[in-house]
XYZ file of C-alpha atoms in Angstrom:
292
model
C 22.186 13.434 1.385
C 24.690 12.134 -1.362
C 22.602 11.270 -4.750
C 24.643 8.765 -6.910
C 24.460 9.218 -10.693
C 22.612 5.940 -10.598
C 20.122 7.222 -8.075
C 19.499 10.410 -10.027
C 18.945 8.332 -13.238
C 16.338 5.907 -11.597
C 14.777 8.580 -10.056
C 13.999 10.669 -13.268
C 13.045 7.737 -15.058
C 10.389 6.924 -12.378
C 9.016 10.448 -12.223
C 9.919 11.619 -16.010
C 9.715 15.237 -14.329
C 12.381 17.222 -13.474
C 10.528 19.515 -11.188
C 9.237 16.332 -9.197
C 12.561 14.706 -9.167
C 14.540 17.432 -7.931
C 12.197 17.894 -5.053
C 12.507 14.124 -4.368
C 16.407 14.550 -4.733
C 16.589 17.445 -2.547
C 18.217 18.991 -5.483
C 17.481 22.742 -7.491
C 16.345 22.110 -10.929
C 19.773 23.900 -12.283
C 21.482 21.536 -10.120
C 20.115 18.258 -11.534
C 20.029 19.680 -15.058
C 23.701 20.223 -14.872
C 24.440 16.807 -13.311
C 22.146 15.166 -16.195
C 24.189 16.735 -18.840
C 27.340 15.753 -16.938
C 26.131 12.241 -17.065
C 25.027 12.058 -20.843
C 28.612 13.577 -21.642
C 30.067 10.915 -19.815
C 28.042 8.260 -21.639
C 28.407 10.182 -24.937
C 24.749 9.423 -25.430
C 21.032 11.536 -24.828
C 19.561 9.712 -22.068
C 16.429 11.453 -21.890
C 14.619 13.864 -24.360
C 12.647 16.744 -22.917
C 9.445 17.642 -24.136
C 6.444 20.361 -22.834
C 5.005 17.432 -20.954
C 7.618 16.499 -19.094
C 10.918 13.963 -20.120
C 11.149 10.670 -22.499
C 13.212 8.102 -22.097
C 15.665 7.141 -25.293
C 16.260 3.524 -26.419
C 19.827 4.287 -24.758
C 18.668 5.719 -21.933
C 16.392 2.552 -21.133
C 19.521 0.539 -21.146
C 21.555 2.850 -18.935
C 18.762 3.305 -16.628
C 18.295 -0.489 -16.445
C 22.052 -0.801 -15.759
C 21.632 1.798 -13.025
C 18.676 0.142 -11.323
C 20.459 -3.470 -11.414
C 23.676 -1.642 -9.537
C 21.810 -0.131 -6.791
C 19.760 -3.095 -6.163
C 23.148 -5.048 -5.711
C 24.718 -2.467 -3.310
C 21.734 -2.916 -1.311
C 22.102 -6.992 -1.087
C 25.633 -6.577 -0.299
C 25.102 -3.939 2.495
C 22.185 -5.772 3.774
C 24.406 -9.009 3.657
C 27.346 -7.513 5.501
C 24.679 -6.082 8.237
C 23.360 -9.692 8.427
C 26.888 -11.228 9.123
C 27.835 -8.357 11.784
C 24.100 -9.415 13.722
C 23.373 -5.796 14.289
C 19.859 -4.636 13.818
C 20.218 -1.832 11.522
C 19.571 -1.068 7.889
C 16.671 -0.335 6.247
C 13.354 -2.278 6.703
C 11.172 -2.220 3.331
C 7.420 -2.573 3.840
C 4.559 -2.454 0.985
C 0.833 -2.081 2.655
C -2.882 -2.087 1.595
C -3.457 1.357 2.664
C -6.378 0.886 4.926
C -3.885 -1.196 7.454
C -1.334 1.554 6.778
C -3.641 4.195 8.163
C -4.576 2.438 11.071
C -3.189 -0.710 12.272
C 0.595 -0.755 11.145
C 1.545 2.744 12.757
C 1.153 1.141 16.089
C 3.380 -1.706 15.252
C 5.954 0.471 13.815
C 5.867 2.798 16.627
C 6.953 -0.123 18.962
C 9.523 -1.351 16.632
C 10.879 2.025 16.046
C 11.296 2.577 19.523
C 13.123 -0.839 20.155
C 15.136 -0.608 17.200
C 16.127 3.098 16.633
C 19.035 2.277 13.896
C 16.444 0.794 11.507
C 15.159 3.049 8.491
C 11.853 2.104 7.833
C 10.628 2.593 4.067
C 6.719 2.212 3.311
C 4.859 2.015 0.450
C 1.134 1.859 0.324
C -1.560 1.298 -2.219
C -3.959 -1.652 -3.291
C -3.238 -5.244 -2.298
C -2.438 -6.014 -5.921
C 0.276 -3.260 -6.129
C 1.668 -4.449 -2.737
C 1.868 -8.110 -4.180
C 3.548 -6.786 -7.214
C 6.277 -4.972 -5.267
C 6.919 -8.232 -3.103
C 7.144 -10.349 -6.163
C 9.621 -8.105 -7.586
C 11.818 -7.992 -4.517
C 11.265 -4.367 -3.845
C 10.197 -5.061 -0.337
C 10.854 -7.386 2.484
C 7.399 -7.545 3.562
C 3.895 -7.254 2.080
C 0.589 -6.373 3.849
C -2.534 -7.260 2.205
C -5.964 -7.564 2.355
C -8.187 -10.589 0.982
C -7.580 -14.033 0.082
C -4.214 -14.623 -1.172
C -2.197 -17.499 -2.524
C 1.123 -16.532 -1.608
C 3.563 -19.621 -1.514
C 6.312 -18.701 0.792
C 5.806 -17.103 4.573
C 2.195 -16.088 5.179
C 0.836 -14.982 8.241
C -2.518 -14.002 9.091
C -2.800 -10.851 11.393
C -6.482 -10.442 11.906
C -9.791 -10.224 10.271
C -12.344 -7.408 10.454
C -16.066 -7.123 9.734
C -17.484 -5.535 6.397
C -20.083 -3.075 7.528
C -22.662 -0.688 6.207
C -22.270 2.675 7.601
C -25.348 5.038 7.231
C -27.039 7.820 9.328
C -30.449 6.713 8.322
C -30.575 2.609 7.372
C -30.860 0.822 10.457
C -31.303 -2.372 8.801
C -29.479 -4.113 5.757
C -32.967 -5.102 4.100
C -33.918 -1.359 4.084
C -31.140 -0.827 1.267
C -33.725 -2.234 -1.287
C -36.241 0.189 0.092
C -34.345 3.572 0.089
C -33.494 5.688 -2.365
C -30.285 6.688 -0.754
C -27.172 5.956 -2.914
C -24.841 3.380 -2.337
C -21.289 5.240 -2.393
C -18.936 2.853 -3.827
C -15.171 3.835 -3.803
C -12.519 2.797 -6.487
C -10.499 -0.247 -5.315
C -8.864 -3.616 -6.273
C -11.120 -5.752 -8.057
C -11.041 -8.578 -5.260
C -12.610 -5.916 -2.904
C -15.051 -5.218 -5.372
C -16.190 -8.701 -6.276
C -16.756 -9.359 -2.491
C -19.262 -6.759 -2.179
C -20.954 -7.785 -5.559
C -21.149 -11.271 -4.411
C -22.765 -10.768 -1.111
C -25.424 -8.761 -2.721
C -25.874 -11.274 -5.341
C -25.740 -14.194 -2.927
C -27.973 -12.998 -0.133
C -30.383 -10.880 -2.058
C -30.136 -11.672 -5.810
C -30.034 -8.084 -6.793
C -28.021 -4.593 -6.431
C -28.955 -1.532 -4.395
C -30.854 1.140 -6.888
C -28.556 3.875 -6.744
C -25.048 4.040 -6.676
C -22.262 6.777 -6.551
C -18.687 6.373 -7.181
C -15.663 7.995 -5.553
C -12.060 7.838 -5.993
C -10.575 6.683 -2.610
C -12.199 4.926 0.649
C -11.506 8.012 2.823
C -13.806 10.097 0.523
C -16.667 7.258 0.740
C -16.484 6.995 4.594
C -16.314 10.900 4.834
C -19.499 10.963 2.355
C -21.199 8.333 4.553
C -20.353 9.991 7.884
C -21.879 13.186 6.810
C -25.092 11.771 5.539
C -25.092 11.673 1.756
C -25.674 7.782 1.442
C -24.546 4.584 2.653
C -21.073 2.736 2.017
C -19.488 -0.630 3.103
C -16.498 -0.216 4.924
C -14.059 -2.268 6.769
C -14.742 -1.766 10.685
C -11.139 -1.103 11.202
C -11.748 2.230 9.169
C -14.314 3.292 11.958
C -12.461 3.693 14.956
C -13.104 7.306 16.377
C -16.493 9.500 16.504
C -19.277 7.776 14.797
C -21.799 9.277 16.889
C -25.295 8.949 15.322
C -24.010 6.558 12.551
C -25.346 3.163 12.015
C -22.756 0.338 11.588
C -24.599 -2.890 10.371
C -22.501 -6.036 9.865
C -23.072 -7.800 6.607
C -24.695 -11.207 7.940
C -24.887 -14.068 5.831
C -27.749 -16.456 5.185
C -26.000 -19.000 7.605
C -25.556 -16.281 10.374
C -21.926 -15.584 9.717
C -20.548 -12.125 9.043
C -18.559 -11.052 6.005
C -15.116 -10.133 6.859
C -12.002 -9.294 5.388
C -8.607 -10.669 6.302
C -5.220 -9.139 6.600
C -2.141 -10.897 5.740
C 1.397 -10.417 6.107
C 3.615 -12.070 3.159
C 7.215 -12.665 2.756
C 10.112 -14.703 1.330
C 11.824 -16.889 3.551
C 15.203 -15.865 2.748
C 14.418 -12.354 3.697
C 14.079 -13.589 7.622
C 17.696 -14.083 7.826
C 17.962 -10.017 7.981
C 18.194 -8.751 11.497
C 15.942 -6.015 10.711
C 13.205 -8.239 9.070
C 13.621 -10.833 11.666
C 13.561 -8.060 14.418
C 10.243 -6.758 12.812
C 8.430 -10.021 12.564
C 9.435 -10.722 16.596
C 7.814 -7.191 17.135
C 4.710 -7.961 15.212
C 4.119 -11.312 16.943
C 4.442 -9.597 20.239
C 1.902 -7.090 19.322
C -0.504 -9.465 17.967
C -0.145 -11.244 21.256
C -0.761 -8.634 23.438
C -3.414 -6.297 21.618
C -5.185 -8.684 19.474
């Protein structure tokens, strides 16, 4: 792996830590330090200042790193355009995906895609849907896969909708929530998901569960519910596997409909001109037609 000076600077600016940057770039810390000194000597200015807590960018460094990032992005665009002109399905496919979908649905699609197009490199970033939106809007990725409602104005393809279910070892009916002292195990998520649940309680019962417990991740909430610590509200997609002895209660509305969560694929129209992007869209369409 050949790391350019531009890539080195951008990595250091992202991590602001020599050890983490060295690991990410597959370099030793002394080698990274030596290369940084050489770069700073060439620019005749200090780009980073070392502190006990890590690195700090100097004002001159900010300008240099911004230039480095723009060069990397321009080279990427040129390379992808050349590959598009050749009509060869290769290059890098960049996807940002909501974590819950990246843990369940997406790997099955990527398995089929990789088997069909082995020359395409896959770059995947995961996080909250709000973070996925941001990466797509910035042009960092070709596709964004998000959860919940979205007002995206370019390519927008609904993938699937799964139910939201209350998961618990003891509670068998949704109404029992308000009679029980069992805690509602909530997890940190984007504001949209949290608001959907809040609105459901208020809309259908006019109140919230008595006890609440907050954890950092959805998987933590799921494991605590499966082990009887309390109840959680989870997307049905997360419950594939062994849930013996666990009650899964759909969140039914007053009109009989079931509360669900949409998953949507987003992209820019111009991205579809790239062979690897167009190929992924075709594989996705085929997967949806045969598996969902």
